[in-house]
Short mmCIF file of C-alpha atoms in Angstrom, two decimals:
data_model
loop_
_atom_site.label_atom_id
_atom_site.label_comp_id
_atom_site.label_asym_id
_atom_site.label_seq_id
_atom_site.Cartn_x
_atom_site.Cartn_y
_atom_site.Cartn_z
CA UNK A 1 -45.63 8.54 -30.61
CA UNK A 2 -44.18 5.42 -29.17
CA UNK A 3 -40.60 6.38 -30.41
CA UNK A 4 -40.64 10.06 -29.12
CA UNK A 5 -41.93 9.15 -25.73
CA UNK A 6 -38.55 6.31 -25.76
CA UNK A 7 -36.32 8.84 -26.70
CA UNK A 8 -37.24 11.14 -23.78
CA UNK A 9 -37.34 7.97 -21.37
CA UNK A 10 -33.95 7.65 -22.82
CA UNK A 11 -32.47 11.20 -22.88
CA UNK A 12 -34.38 11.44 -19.03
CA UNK A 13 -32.19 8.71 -17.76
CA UNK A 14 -28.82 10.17 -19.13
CA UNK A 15 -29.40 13.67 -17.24
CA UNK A 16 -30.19 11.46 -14.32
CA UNK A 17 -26.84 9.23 -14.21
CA UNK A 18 -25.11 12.73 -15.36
CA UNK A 19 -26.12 14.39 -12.61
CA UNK A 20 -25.19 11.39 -10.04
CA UNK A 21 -21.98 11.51 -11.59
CA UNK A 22 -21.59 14.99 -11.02
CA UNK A 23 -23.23 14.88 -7.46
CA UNK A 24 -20.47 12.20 -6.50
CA UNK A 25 -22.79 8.92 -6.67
CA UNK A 26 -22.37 5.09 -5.15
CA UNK A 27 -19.47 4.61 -8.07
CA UNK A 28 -17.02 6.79 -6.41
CA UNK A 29 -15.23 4.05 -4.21
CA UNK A 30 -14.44 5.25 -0.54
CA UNK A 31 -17.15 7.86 -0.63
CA UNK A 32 -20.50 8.28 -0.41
CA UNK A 33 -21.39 12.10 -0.97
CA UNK A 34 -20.49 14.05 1.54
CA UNK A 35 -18.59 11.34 3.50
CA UNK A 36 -15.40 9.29 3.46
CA UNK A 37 -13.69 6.29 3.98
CA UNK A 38 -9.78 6.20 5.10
CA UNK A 39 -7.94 3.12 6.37
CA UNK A 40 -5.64 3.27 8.95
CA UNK A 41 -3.95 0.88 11.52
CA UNK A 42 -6.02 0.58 14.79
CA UNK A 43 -3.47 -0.49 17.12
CA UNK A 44 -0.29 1.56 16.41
CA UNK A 45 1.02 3.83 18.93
CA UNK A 46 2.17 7.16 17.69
CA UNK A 47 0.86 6.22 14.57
CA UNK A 48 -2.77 5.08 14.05
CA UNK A 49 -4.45 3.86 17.37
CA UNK A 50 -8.07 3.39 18.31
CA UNK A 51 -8.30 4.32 22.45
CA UNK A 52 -10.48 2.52 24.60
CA UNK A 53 -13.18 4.98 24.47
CA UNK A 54 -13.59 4.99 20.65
CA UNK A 55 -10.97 7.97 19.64
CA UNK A 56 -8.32 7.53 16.81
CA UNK A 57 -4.61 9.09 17.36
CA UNK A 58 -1.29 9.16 15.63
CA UNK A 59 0.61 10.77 13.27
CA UNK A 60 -1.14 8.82 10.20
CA UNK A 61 -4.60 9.79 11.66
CA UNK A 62 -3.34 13.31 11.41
CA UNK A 63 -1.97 13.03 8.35
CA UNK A 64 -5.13 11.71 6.82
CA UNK A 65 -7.71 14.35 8.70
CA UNK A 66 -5.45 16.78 6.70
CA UNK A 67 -5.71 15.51 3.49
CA UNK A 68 -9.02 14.83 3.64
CA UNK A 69 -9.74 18.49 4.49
CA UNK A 70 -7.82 19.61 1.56
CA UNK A 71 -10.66 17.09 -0.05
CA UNK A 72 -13.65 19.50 1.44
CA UNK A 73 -14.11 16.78 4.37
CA UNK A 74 -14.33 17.86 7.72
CA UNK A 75 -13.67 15.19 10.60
CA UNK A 76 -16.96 14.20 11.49
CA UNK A 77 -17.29 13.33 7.95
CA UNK A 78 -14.22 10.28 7.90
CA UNK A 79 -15.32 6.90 8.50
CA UNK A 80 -12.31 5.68 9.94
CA UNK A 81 -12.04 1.91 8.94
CA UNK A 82 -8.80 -0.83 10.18
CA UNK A 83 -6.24 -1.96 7.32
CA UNK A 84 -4.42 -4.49 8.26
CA UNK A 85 -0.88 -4.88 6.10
CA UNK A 86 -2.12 -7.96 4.58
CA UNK A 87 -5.51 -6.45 3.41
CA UNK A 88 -4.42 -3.11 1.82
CA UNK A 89 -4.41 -3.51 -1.94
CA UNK A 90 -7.80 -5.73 -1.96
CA UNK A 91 -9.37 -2.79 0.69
CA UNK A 92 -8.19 -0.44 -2.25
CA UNK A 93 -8.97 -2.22 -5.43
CA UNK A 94 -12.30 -3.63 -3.57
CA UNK A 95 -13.31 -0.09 -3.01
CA UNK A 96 -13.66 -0.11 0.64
CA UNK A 97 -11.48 2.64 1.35
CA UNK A 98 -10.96 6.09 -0.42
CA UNK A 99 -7.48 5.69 0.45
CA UNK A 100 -5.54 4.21 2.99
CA UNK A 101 -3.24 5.82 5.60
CA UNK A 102 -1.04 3.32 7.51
CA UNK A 103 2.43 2.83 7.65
CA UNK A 104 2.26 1.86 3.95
CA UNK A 105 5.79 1.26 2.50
CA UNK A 106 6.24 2.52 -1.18
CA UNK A 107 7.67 -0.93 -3.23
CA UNK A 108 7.16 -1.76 -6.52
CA UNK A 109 4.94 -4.65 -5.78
CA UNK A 110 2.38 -3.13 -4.31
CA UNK A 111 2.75 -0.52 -7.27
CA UNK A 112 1.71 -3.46 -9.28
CA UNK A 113 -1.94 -3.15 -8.02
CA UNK A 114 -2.06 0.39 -6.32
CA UNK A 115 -1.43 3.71 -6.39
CA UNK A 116 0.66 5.93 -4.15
CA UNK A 117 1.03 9.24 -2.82
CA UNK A 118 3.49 10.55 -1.19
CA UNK A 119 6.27 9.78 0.12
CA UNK A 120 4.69 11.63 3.43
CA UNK A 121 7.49 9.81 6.25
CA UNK A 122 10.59 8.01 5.78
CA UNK A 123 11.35 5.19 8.57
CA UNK A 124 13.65 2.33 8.94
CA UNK A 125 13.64 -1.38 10.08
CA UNK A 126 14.96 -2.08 13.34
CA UNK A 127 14.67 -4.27 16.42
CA UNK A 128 12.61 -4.03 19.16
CA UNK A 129 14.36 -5.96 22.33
CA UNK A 130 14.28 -6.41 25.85
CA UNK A 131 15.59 -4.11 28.03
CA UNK A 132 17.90 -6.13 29.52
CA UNK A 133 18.80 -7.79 26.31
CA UNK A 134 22.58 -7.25 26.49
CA UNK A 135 23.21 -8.93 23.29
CA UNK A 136 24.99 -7.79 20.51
CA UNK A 137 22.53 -6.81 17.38
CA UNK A 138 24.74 -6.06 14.45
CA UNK A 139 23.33 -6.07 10.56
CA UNK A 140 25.85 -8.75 9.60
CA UNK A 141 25.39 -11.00 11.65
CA UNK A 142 21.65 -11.40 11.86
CA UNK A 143 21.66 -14.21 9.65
CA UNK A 144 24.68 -16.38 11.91
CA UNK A 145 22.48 -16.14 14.80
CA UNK A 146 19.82 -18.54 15.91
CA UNK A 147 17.06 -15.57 16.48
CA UNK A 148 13.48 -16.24 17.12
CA UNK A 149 11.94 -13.01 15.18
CA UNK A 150 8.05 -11.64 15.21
CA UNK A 151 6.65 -9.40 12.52
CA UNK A 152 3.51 -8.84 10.51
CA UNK A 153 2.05 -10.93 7.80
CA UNK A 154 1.67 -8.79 4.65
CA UNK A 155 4.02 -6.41 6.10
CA UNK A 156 7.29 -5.31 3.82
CA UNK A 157 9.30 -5.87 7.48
CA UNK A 158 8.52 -9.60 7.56
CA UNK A 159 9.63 -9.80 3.57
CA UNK A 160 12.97 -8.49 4.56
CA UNK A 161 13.83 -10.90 7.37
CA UNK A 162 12.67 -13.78 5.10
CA UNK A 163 14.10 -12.47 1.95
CA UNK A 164 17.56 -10.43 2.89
CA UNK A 165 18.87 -9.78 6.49
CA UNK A 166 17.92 -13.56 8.04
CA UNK A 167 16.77 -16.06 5.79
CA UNK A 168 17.79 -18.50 8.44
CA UNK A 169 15.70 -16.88 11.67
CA UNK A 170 12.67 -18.62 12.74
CA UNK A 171 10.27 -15.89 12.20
CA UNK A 172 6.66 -15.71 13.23
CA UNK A 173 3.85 -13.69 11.62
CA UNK A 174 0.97 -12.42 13.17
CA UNK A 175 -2.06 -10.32 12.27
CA UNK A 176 -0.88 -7.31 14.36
CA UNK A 177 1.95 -6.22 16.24
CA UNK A 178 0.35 -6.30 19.81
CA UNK A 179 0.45 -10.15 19.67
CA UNK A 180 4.32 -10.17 18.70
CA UNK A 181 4.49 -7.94 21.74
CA UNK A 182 3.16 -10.02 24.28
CA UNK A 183 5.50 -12.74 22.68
CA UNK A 184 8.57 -10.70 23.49
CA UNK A 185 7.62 -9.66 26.91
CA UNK A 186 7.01 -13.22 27.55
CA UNK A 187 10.83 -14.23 26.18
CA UNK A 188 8.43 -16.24 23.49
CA UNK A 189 10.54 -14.37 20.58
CA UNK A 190 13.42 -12.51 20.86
CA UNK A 191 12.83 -9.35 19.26
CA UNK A 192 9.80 -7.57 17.02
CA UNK A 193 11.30 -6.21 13.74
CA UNK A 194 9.49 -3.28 11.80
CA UNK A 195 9.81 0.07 11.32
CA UNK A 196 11.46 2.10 13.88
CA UNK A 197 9.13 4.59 14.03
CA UNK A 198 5.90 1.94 15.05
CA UNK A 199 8.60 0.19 17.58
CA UNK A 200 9.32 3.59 19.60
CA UNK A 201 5.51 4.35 19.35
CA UNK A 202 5.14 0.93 21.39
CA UNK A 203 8.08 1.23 23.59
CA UNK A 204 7.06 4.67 24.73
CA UNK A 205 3.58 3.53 25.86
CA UNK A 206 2.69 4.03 29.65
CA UNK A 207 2.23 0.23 30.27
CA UNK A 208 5.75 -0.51 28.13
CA UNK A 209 8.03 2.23 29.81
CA UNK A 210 11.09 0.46 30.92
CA UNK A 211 10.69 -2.95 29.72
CA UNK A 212 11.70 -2.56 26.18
CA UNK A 213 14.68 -0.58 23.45
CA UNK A 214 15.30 -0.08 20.14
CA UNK A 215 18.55 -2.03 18.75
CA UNK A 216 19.48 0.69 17.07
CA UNK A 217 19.91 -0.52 13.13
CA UNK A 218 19.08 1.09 9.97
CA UNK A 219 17.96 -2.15 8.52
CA UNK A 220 16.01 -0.09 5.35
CA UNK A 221 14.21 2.64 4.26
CA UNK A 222 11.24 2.68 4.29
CA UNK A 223 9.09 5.39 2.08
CA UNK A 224 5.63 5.54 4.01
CA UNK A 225 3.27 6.76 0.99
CA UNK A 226 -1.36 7.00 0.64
CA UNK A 227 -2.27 4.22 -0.92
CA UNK A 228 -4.97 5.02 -3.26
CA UNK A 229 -6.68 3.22 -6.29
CA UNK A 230 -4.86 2.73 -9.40
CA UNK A 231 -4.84 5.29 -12.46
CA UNK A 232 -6.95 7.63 -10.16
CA UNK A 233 -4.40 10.19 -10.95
CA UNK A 234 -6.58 13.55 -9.95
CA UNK A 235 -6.60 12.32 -6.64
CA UNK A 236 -3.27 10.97 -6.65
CA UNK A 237 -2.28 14.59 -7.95
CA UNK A 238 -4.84 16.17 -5.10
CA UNK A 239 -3.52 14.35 -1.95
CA UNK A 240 0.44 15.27 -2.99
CA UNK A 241 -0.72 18.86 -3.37
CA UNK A 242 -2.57 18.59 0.40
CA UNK A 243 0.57 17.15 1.69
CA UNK A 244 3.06 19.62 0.36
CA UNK A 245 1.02 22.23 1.93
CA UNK A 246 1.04 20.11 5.04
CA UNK A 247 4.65 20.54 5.19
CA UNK A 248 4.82 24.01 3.96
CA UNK A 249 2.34 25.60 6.73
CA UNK A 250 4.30 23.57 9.37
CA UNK A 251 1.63 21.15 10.11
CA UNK A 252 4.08 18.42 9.27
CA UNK A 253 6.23 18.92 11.75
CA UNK A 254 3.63 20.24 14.52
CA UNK A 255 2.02 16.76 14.22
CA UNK A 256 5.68 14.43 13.94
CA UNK A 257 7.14 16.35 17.39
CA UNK A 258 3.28 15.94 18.65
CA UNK A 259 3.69 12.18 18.36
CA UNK A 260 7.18 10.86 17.99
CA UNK A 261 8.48 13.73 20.31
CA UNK A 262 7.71 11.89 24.32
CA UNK A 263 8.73 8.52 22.20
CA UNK A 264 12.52 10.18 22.53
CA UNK A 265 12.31 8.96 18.65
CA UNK A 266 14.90 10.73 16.51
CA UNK A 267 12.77 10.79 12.83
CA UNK A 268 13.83 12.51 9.56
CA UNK A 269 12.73 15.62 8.38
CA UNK A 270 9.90 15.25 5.73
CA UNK A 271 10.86 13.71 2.38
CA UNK A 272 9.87 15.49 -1.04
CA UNK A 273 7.24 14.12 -2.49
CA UNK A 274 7.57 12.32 -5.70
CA UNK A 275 5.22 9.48 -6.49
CA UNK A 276 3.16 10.08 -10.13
CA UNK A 277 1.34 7.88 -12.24
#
């Protein structure tokens, strides 16, 4: 008696956790039923902004609303949540995020410890300057020049500086790129290196109209992919099938001219997707 009422207690709690496997339970990380979690930047123009009354905008945030309808989620089912470029990997690995949307270079290092979809934008390092810097930027000689440089911490822009075009800069890293903005407008730095797609997002903001240029240098390339958890290769598999259809259907390049169009900022045409487990 006492061993056939265990075994049902037993075979009773098995459907159970079947069924809130099936259903989509708490162990699917970045989800919770029939909502979502997707990272993004918060305060990227162009890119991934959050506006003073609440809303999110940029190409990213489009990006990610249409993969994550290609998921079955609709928009008022995204939690959208800030991922800053030094917090990525843990916000993946940690499970806070489904999968993160934001500027998010494809290198082997972060490969280490995530997975990537993608690539969904190519973009290149450049300088952000004054507008009536009249100086001279040129690749080679970055590194002969006593510069005073801003960039991201965590970001693959700031590794670059250090690591190839001016080991000998003095380079400051902050949390987000606002800050190094207010540095160069205040002749604190001399220029704001990243990609040139997030410095002609900033440059073409109302408030910044005038005041600031690209240098124009091809510094890198830089493979924007969706960072997602590693060796969860059905959704890795699912989000590069949502964004080849994004750039089939012409959604792709309705959303790029949307954004990067009134920035004047020349970008490339989509880039084929390749990234696999």
């Amino acid at each position: 008696m006492t061993l056939r009422k265990s075994g049902l207690v037993a075979a009773t709690a098995l459907v159970l956790s079947l069924t809130a496997t099936a259903c989509g339970g708490g162990g699917d990380s970045g989800s919770d039923g029939d909502k979502i979690t997707i990272g993004i930047k918060f305060d990227q123009p162009g890119l991934g902004l959050k506006t003073q009354d609440g809303e999110y905008t940029g190409f990213d945030v489009d990006v990610a609303k249409y993969v994550a309808k290609e998921l079955g989620y609709e928009e008022k089912d995204i939690t959208w949540k800030e991922a800053p470029s030094a917090e990525r990997e843990n916000m993946i690995s940690n499970g806070d995020v489904k999968f993160i949307v934001a500027t998010y270079s494809i290198t082997d290092e972060r490969k280490e410890r995530v997975d990537f979809a993608g690539p969904y934008f190519l973009a290149h390092q450049d300088f952000l300057v004054r507008a009536d810097d009249d100086s001279t930027w040129n690749k080679d000689e970055l590194n002969t020049k006593e510069l005073k440089l801003c960039s991201v911490t965590g970001s693959t822009s700031a590794q670059n500086v250090k690591n190839k075009f001016a080991p000998k800069a003095d380079l400051q890293e902050y949390g987000g790129y606002s800050e190094c903005l207010t540095g160069l407008e205040n002749k604190a730095v001399d220029a704001l290196t990243t990609d040139d797609s997030i410095l002609a997002g900033y440059a073409a903001q109302k408030e910044h109209q005038g005041k600031f240029k690209l240098a124009g240098l091809s510094l890198s390339d830089e493979s924007y992919g969706i960072g997602l958890k590693k060796g969860d290769t059905e959704l890795q598999q699912q989000i590069n099938d949502a964004l080849t259809k994004m750039v089939e259907d012409g959604s792709w390049e309705k959303a790029a001219d949307k954004h990067f169009g009134p920035a004047n900022y020349d970008y490339e045409s989509a880039p084929e997707i390749t990234e696999k487990s």
